[in-house]
Short mmCIF file of C-alpha atoms and ligand atoms in Angstrom, two decimals:
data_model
loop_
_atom_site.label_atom_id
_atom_site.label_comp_id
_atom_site.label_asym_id
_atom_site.label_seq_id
_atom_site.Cartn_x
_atom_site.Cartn_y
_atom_site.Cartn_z
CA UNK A 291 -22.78 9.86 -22.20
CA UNK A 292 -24.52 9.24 -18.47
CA UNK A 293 -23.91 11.94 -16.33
CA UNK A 294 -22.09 11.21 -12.78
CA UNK A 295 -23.20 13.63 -10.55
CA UNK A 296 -23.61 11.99 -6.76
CA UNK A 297 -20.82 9.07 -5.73
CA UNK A 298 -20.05 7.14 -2.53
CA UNK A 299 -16.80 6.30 -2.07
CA UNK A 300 -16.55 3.40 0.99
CA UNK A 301 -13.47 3.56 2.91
CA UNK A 302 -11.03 5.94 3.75
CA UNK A 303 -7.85 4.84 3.46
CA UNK A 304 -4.96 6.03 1.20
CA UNK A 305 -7.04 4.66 -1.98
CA UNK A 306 -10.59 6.20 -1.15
CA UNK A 307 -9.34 9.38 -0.05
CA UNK A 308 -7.67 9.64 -3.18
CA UNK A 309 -10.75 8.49 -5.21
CA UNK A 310 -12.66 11.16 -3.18
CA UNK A 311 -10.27 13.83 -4.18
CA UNK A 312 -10.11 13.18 -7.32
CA UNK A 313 -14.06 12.95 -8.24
CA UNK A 314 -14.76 16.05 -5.90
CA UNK A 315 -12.16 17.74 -7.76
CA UNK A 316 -13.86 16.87 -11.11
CA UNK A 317 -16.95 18.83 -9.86
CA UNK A 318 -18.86 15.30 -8.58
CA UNK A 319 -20.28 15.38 -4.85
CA UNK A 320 -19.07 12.86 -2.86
CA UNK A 321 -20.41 11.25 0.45
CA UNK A 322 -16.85 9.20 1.74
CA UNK A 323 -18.35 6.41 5.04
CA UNK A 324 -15.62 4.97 6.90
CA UNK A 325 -16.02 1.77 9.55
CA UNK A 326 -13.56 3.52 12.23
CA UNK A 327 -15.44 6.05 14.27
CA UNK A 328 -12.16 8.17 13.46
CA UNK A 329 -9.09 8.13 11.56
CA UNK A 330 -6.90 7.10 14.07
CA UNK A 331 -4.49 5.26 11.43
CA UNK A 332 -2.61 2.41 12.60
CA UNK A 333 0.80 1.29 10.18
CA UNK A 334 4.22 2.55 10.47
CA UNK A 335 5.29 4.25 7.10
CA UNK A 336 4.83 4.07 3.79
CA UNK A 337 7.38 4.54 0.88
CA UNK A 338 5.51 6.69 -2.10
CA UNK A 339 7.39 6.24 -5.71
CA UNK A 340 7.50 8.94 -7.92
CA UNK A 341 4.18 7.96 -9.29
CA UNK A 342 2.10 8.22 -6.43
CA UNK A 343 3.70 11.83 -5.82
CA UNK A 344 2.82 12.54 -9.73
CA UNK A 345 -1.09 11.85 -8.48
CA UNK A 346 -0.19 14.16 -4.81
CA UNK A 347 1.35 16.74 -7.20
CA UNK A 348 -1.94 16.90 -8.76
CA UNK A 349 -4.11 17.31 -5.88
CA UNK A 350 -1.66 20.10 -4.99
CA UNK A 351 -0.68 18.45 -1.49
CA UNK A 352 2.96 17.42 -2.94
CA UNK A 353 4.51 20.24 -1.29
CA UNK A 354 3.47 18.82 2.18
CA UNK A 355 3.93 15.54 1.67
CA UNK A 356 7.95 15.98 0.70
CA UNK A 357 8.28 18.24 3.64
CA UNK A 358 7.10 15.68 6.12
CA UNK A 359 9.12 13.01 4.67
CA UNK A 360 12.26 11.45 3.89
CA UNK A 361 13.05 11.60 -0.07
CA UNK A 362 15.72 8.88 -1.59
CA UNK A 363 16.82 8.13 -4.67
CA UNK A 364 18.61 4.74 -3.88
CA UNK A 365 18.50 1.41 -2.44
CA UNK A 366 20.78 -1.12 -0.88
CA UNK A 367 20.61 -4.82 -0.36
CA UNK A 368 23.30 -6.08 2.78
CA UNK A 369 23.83 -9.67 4.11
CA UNK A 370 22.78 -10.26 7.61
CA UNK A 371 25.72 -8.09 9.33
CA UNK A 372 25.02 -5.20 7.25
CA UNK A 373 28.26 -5.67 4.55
CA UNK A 374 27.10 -4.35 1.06
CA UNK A 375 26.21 -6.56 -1.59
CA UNK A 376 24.32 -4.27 -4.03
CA UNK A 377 23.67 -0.66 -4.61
CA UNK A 378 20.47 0.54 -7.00
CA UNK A 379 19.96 3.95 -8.14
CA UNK A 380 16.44 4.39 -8.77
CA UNK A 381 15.00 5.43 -12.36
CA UNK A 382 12.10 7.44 -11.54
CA UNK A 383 10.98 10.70 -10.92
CA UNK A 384 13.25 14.09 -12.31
CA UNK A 385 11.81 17.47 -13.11
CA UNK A 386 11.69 17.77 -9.48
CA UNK A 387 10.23 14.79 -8.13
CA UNK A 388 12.20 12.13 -6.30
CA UNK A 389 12.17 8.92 -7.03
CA UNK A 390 10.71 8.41 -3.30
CA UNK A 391 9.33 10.27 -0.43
CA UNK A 392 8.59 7.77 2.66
CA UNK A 393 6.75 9.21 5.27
CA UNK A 394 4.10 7.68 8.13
CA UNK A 395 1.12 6.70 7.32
CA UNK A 396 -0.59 8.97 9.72
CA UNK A 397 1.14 11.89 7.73
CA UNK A 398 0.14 11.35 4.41
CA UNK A 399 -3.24 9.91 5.93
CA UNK A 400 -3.66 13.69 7.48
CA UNK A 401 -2.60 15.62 4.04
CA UNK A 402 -4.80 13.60 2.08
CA UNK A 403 -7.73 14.05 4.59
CA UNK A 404 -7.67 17.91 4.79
CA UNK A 405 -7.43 18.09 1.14
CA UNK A 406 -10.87 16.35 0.77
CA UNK A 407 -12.01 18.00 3.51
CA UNK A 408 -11.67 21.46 1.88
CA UNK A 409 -13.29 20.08 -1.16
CA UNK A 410 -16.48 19.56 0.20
CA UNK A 411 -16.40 15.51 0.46
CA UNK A 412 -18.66 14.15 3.07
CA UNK A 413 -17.59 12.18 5.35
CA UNK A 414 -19.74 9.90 7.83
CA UNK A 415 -17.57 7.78 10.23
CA UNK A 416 -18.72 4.21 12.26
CA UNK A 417 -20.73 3.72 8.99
CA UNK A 418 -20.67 0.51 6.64
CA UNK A 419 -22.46 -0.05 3.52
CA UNK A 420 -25.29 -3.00 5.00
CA UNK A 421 -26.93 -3.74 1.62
CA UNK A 422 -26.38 -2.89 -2.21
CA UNK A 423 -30.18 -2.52 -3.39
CA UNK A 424 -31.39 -2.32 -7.20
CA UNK A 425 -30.45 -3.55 -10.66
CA UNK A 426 -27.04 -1.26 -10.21
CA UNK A 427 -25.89 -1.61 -6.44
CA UNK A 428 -26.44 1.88 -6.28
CA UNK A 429 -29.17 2.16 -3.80
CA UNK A 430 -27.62 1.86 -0.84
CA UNK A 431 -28.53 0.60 2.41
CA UNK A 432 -26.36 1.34 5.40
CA UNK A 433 -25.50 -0.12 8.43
CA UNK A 434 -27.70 2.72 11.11
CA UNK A 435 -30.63 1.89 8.92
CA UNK A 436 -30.60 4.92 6.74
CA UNK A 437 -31.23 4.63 2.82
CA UNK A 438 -29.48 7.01 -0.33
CA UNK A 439 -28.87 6.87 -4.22
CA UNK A 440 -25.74 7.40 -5.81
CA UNK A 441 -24.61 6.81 -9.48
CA UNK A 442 -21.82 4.86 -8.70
CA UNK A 443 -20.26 3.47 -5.19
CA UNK A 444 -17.07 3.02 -5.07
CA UNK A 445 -15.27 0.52 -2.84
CA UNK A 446 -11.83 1.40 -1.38
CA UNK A 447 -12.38 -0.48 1.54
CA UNK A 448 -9.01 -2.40 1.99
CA UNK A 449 -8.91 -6.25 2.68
CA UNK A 450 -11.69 -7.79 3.77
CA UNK A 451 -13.70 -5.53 1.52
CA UNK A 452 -17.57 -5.60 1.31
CA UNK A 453 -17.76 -4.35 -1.85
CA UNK A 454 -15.49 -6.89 -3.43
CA UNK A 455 -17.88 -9.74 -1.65
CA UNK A 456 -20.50 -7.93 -3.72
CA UNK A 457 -18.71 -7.88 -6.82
CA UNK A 458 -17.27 -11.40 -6.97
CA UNK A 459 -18.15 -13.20 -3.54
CA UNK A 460 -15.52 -15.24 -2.29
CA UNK A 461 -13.92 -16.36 -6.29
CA UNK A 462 -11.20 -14.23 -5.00
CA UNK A 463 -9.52 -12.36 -2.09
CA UNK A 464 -6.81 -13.04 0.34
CA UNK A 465 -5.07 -16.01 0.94
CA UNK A 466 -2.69 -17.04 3.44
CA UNK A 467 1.18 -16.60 2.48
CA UNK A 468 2.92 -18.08 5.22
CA UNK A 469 4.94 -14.94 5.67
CA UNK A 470 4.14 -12.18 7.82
CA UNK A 471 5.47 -8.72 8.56
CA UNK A 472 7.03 -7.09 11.55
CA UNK A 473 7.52 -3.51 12.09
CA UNK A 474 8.27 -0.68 14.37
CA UNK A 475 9.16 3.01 13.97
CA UNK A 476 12.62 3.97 15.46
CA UNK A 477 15.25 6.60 15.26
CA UNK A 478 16.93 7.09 11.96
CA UNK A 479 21.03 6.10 12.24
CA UNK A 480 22.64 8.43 10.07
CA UNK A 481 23.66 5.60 8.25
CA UNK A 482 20.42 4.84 7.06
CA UNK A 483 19.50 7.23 3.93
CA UNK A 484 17.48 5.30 1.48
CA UNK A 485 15.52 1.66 1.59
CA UNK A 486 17.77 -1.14 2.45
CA UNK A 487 17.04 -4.62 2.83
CA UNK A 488 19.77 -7.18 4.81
CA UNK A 489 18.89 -10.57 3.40
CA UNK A 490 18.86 -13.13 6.21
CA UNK A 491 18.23 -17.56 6.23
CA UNK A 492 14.39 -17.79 6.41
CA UNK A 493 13.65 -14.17 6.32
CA UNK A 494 15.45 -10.20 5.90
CA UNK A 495 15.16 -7.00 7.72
CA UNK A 496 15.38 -4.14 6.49
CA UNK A 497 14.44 -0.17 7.65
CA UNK A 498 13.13 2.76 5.51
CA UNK A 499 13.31 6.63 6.69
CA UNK A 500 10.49 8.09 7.22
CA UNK A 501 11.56 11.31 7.94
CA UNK A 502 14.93 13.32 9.07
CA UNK A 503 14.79 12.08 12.66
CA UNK A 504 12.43 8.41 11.87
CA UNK A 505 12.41 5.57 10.16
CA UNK A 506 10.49 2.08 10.07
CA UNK A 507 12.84 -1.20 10.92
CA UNK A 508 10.83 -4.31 9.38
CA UNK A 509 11.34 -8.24 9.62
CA UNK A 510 9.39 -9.95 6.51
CA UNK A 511 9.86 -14.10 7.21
CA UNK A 512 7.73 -17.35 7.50
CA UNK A 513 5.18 -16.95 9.84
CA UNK A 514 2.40 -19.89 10.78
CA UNK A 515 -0.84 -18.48 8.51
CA UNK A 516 -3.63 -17.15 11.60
CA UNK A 517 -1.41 -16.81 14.64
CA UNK A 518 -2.20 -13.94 16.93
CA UNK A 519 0.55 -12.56 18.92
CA UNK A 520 0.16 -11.48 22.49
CA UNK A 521 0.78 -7.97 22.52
CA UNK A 522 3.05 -7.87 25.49
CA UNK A 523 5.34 -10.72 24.31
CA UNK A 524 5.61 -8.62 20.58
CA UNK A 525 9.13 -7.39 21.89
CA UNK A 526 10.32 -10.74 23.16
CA UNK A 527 9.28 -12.62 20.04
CA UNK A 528 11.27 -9.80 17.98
CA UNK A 529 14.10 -9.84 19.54
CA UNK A 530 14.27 -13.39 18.71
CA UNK A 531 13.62 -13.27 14.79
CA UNK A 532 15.90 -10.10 14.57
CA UNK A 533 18.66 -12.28 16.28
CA UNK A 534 20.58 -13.43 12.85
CA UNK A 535 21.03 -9.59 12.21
CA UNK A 536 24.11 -7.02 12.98
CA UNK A 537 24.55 -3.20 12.91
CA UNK A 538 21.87 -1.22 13.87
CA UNK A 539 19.55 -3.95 13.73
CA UNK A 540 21.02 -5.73 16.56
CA UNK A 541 21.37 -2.28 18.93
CA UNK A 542 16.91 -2.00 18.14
CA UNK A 543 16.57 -5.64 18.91
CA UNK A 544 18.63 -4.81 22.38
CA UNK A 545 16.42 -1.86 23.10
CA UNK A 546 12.92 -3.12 22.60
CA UNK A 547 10.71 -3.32 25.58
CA UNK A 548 6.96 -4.23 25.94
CA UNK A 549 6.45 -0.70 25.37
CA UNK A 550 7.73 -0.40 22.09
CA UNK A 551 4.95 -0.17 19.36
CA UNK A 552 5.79 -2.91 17.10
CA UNK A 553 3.03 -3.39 14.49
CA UNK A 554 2.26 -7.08 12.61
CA UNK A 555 0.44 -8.37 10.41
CA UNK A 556 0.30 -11.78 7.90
CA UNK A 557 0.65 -11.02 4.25
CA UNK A 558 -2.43 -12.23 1.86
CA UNK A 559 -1.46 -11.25 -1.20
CA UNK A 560 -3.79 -11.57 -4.14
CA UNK A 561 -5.27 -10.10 -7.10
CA UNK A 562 -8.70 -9.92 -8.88
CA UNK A 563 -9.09 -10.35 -12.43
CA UNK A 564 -10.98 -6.94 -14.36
CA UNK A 565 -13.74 -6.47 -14.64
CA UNK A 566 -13.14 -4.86 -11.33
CA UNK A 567 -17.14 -3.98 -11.22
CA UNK A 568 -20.43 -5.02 -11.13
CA UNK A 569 -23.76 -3.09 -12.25
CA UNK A 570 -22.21 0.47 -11.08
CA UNK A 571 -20.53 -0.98 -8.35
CA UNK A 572 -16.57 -0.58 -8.76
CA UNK A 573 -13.56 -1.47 -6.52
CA UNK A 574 -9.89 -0.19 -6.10
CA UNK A 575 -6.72 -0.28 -3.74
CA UNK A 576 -6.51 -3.39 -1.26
CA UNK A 577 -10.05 -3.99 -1.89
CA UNK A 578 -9.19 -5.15 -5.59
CA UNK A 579 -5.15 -6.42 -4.73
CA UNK A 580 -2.79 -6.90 -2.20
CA UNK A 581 1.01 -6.39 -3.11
CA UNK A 582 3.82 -7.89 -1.38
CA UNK A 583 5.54 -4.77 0.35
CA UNK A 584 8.98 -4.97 -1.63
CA UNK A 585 7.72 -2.31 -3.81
CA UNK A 586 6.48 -0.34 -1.36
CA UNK A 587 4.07 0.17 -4.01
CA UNK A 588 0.76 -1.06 -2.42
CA UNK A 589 -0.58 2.16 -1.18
CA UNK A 590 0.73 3.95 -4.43
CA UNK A 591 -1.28 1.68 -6.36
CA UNK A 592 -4.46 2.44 -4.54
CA UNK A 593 -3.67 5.94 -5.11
CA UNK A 594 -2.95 5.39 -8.60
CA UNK A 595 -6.42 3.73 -9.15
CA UNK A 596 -8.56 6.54 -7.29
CA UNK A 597 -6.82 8.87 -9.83
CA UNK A 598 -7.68 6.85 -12.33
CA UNK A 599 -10.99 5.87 -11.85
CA UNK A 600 -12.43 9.64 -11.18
CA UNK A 601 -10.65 10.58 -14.56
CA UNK A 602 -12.30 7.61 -16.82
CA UNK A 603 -15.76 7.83 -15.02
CA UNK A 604 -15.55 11.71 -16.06
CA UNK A 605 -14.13 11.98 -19.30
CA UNK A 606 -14.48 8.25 -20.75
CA UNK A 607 -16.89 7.87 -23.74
CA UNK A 608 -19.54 5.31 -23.62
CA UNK A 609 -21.96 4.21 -20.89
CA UNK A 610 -21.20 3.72 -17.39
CA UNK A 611 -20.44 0.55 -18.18
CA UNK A 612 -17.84 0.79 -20.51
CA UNK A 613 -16.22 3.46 -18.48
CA UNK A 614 -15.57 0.93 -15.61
CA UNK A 615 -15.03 -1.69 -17.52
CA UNK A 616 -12.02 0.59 -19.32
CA UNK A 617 -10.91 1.68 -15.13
CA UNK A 618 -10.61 -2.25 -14.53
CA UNK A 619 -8.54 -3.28 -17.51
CA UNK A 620 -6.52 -0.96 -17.34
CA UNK A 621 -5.72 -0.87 -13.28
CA UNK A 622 -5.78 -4.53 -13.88
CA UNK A 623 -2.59 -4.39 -16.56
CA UNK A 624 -0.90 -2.13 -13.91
CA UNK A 625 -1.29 -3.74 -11.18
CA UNK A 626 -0.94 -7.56 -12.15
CA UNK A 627 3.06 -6.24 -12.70
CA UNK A 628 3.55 -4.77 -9.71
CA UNK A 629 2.17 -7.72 -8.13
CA UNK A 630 3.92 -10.58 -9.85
CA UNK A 631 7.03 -8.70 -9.83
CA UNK A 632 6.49 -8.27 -5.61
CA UNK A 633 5.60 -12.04 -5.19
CA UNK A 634 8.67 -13.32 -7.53
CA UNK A 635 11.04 -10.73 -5.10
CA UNK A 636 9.08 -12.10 -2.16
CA UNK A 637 9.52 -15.88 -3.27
CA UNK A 638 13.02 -15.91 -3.49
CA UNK A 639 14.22 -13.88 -0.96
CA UNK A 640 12.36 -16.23 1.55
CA UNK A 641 13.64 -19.44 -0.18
CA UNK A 642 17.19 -19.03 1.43
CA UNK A 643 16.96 -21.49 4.04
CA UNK A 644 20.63 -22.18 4.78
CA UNK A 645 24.59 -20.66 4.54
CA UNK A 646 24.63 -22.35 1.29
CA UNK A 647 21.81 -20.73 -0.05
CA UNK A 648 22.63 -17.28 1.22
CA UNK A 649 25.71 -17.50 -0.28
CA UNK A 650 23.95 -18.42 -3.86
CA UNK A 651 21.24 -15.34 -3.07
CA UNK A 652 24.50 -13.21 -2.36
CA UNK A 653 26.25 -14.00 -5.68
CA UNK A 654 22.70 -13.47 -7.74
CA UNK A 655 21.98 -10.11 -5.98
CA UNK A 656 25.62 -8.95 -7.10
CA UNK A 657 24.96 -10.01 -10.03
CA UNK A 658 21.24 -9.26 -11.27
CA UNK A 659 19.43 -7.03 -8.39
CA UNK A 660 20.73 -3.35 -9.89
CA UNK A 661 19.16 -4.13 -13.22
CA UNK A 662 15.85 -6.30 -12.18
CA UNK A 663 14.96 -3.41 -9.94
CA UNK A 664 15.71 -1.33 -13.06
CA UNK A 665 13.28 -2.91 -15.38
CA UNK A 666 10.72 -2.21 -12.58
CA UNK A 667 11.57 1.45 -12.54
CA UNK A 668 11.14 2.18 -15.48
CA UNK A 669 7.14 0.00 -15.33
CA UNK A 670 6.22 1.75 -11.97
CA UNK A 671 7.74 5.01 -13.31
CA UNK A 672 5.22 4.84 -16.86
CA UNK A 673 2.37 6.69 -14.88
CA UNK A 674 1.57 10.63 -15.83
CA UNK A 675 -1.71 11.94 -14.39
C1 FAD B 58 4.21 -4.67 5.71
C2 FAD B 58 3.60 -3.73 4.71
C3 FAD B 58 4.35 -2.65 4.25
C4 FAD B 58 3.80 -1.79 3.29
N1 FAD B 58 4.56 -0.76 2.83
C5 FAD B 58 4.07 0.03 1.85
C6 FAD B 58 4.84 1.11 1.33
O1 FAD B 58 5.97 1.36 1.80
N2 FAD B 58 4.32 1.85 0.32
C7 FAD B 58 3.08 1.63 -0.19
O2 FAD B 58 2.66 2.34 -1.13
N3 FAD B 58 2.30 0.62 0.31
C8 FAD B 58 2.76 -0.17 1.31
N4 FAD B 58 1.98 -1.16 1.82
C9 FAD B 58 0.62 -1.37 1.27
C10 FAD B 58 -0.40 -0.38 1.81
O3 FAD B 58 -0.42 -0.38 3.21
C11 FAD B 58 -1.80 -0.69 1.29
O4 FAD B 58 -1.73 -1.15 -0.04
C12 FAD B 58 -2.68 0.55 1.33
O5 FAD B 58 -2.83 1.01 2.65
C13 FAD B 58 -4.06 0.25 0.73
O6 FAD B 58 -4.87 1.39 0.83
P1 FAD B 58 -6.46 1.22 0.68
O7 FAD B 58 -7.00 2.61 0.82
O8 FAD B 58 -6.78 0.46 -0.53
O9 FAD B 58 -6.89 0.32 1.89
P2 FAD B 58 -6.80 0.57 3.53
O10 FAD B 58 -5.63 1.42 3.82
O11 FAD B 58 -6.90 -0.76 4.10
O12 FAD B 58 -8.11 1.43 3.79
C14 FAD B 58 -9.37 0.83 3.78
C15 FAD B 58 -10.29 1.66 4.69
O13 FAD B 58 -11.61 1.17 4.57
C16 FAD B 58 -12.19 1.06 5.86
N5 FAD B 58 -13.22 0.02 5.75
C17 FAD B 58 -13.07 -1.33 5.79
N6 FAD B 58 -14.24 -1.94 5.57
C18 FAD B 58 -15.15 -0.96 5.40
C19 FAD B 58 -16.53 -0.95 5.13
N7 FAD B 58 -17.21 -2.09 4.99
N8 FAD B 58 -17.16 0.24 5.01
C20 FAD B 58 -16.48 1.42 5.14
N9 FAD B 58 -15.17 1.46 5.40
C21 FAD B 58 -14.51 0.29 5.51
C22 FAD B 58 -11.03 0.71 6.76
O14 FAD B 58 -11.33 1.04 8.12
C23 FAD B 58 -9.93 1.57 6.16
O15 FAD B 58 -9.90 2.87 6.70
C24 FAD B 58 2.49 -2.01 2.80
C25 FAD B 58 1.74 -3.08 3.28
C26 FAD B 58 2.28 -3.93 4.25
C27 FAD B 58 1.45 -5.07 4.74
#
């Protein structure tokens, strides 16, 4: 079995920091390069299932990570003014994990950067992988001109991902949706105590605590594919699309000003076949798929695959070949569910284009949300580290 002793991880985001920890904590050294000169993290929040906290519990950073949060253990799905139509408890986590802990991304971002830190990763910031050199990828050229060797690179390094354009070119990546997000961190009502989503005509809300005194209010609906909004009309244009809405969702709409730091972005969502490598040249997180956010699974996933890929390259049999080809079938399984099970949520809930068909999306919800959201629970939930 090849040895691997020396391996750059590109990208430090949820899913590379992860990788990082994971390999440095199976005795590999690790140089981490990130693009941002720091890691100033933009994003509101981000809810963590019970089987990304399995993979914090193992770094020994789950501790932190609960008490910054928000844990819940339920969901709700409202009409537009906020009136109940379903209630899910989730199936996930026990023996004292919940089945979520939501906290912002600059939180977990922090936790997960100490921990490598204290681990001995390297990290070198405003640098980019320029060149993958030799039969394996593996000598590496960067972008300040400087040269090094590794036995694998790893490529956590999100959307528009170099390393995927290395592994497959442009066969796949991200495609316009048509929808795009909206979100901004608020005050938590008291009302608000687990994920809830108010199903609107062309598009929902919905908010997510984040911790006791936060949470994150979103707006997922059509959107025209490329537009760029100016940033000082982002509270104006808000206002507007939150308009349909009630409850506490109408009192934020009223109290957004140009200051207030909404965040959006389109979603691409897509997914690349396995083998998720090429020579010794391997991919993960966003780099590798983008998940609709009604999971809130996308970032777990990334985590999920670091994990994943430090404990195959380390304790697989066979070459280093077979070891990453093992990483991408098996990510590939994984995530392909949460993904088509994400894009069939996101599909219908943004085919309700009238009263009529709210009315039909209300009686189905009532009906059939408590038990699809079940069957994904138990899916996400099938992850032990
Ligand atoms: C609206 C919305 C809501 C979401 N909510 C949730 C949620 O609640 N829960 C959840 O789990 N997920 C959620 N997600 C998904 C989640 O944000 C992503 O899946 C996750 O951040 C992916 O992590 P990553 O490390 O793979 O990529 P990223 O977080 O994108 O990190 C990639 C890093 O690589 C760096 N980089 C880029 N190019 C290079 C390069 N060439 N060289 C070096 N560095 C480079 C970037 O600067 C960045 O730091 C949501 C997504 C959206 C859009």
């Amino acid at each position: 079995m090849t040895k691997v002793r020396k391996v750059l991880v590109a990208g430090g985001g949820v899913g590379g920091l992860c990788a990082a920890i994971a390999l440095t904590s199976r005795g590999v050294e690790v140089d981490l390069v990130e693009k941002r000169p720091d890691f100033n993290v933009p994003g509101v929040g981000l809810g963590q299932p019970a089987c990304a906290l399995r993979v914090y519990r193992e770094f020994g950073i789950l501790d932190e990570i609960l008490d910054t949060g928000f844990s819940y253990n339920h969901m709700s799905i409202f009409d537009p003014q906020r009136t109940l139509i379903a209630e899910h408890r989730f199936l996930m986590g026990g023996n004292g994990l919940p089945a979520f802990c939501a906290l912002s991304r600059s939180s977990l971002h922090s936790t997960l950067y100490r921990r490598a830190l204290s681990l001995g990763v390297e990290f070198r910031f405003s640098t980019e992988v320029a060149e993958f050199v030799g039969p394996l990828g593996t000598a590496v050229r960067f972008n300040d001109g400087s040269e090094a060797d590794y036995d694998v690179v790893a490529g956590f390094d999100g959307i528009r991902s170099t390393v995927r354009q290395f592994i497959v070119g442009d066969m796949f990546g991200p495609r316009p949706s048509g929808i795009g997000a909206w979100r901004i961190q608020v005050d938590r009502p008291s009302c608000v105590t687990g994920m809830e989503f108010l199903q609107g005509i062309d598009g929902k809300a919905g908010a997510i605590p984040i911790a006791q005194d936060k949470m994150y209010l979103f707006n997922i609906r059509p959107e025209t594919p490329g537009e760029i909004f100016p940033r000082e009309k982002l509270h104006v244009l808000l206002k507007e699309r939150l308009a349909q809405f009630g409850s506490y969702v109408a009192e934020i709409a009223d109290s957004l000003t140009p200051e207030s730091p909404i965040v959006y972005g389109a979603l691409e969502p897509f997914i690349v076949p396995y083998p998720w490598h090429k020579g010794h040249v391997v991919m993960g997180g966003d780099a590798a798929h983008i998940v609709p956010p009604h999971l809130t699974a996308g970032a777990a996933m990334a985590a999920e695959d670091g994990y994943v890929l430090a404990k195959l390259l380390l304790s697989g049999d066979g070459s280093v070949d077979d070891r990453l080809t093992a990483y991408g079938k098996v990510r590939f399984a994984r995530n392909a569910f949460v993904y088509t099970f994400a894009r069939e949520w996101l599909s219908m809930e943004q085919s309700v284009h009238s009263p009529a068909d709210l009315a039909a999306a209300k009686d189905e919800y009532a009906r059939n949300a408590d038990g699809r959201i079940a069957v994904a629970d138990r899916i996400l939930d099938a992850f032990e580290c």
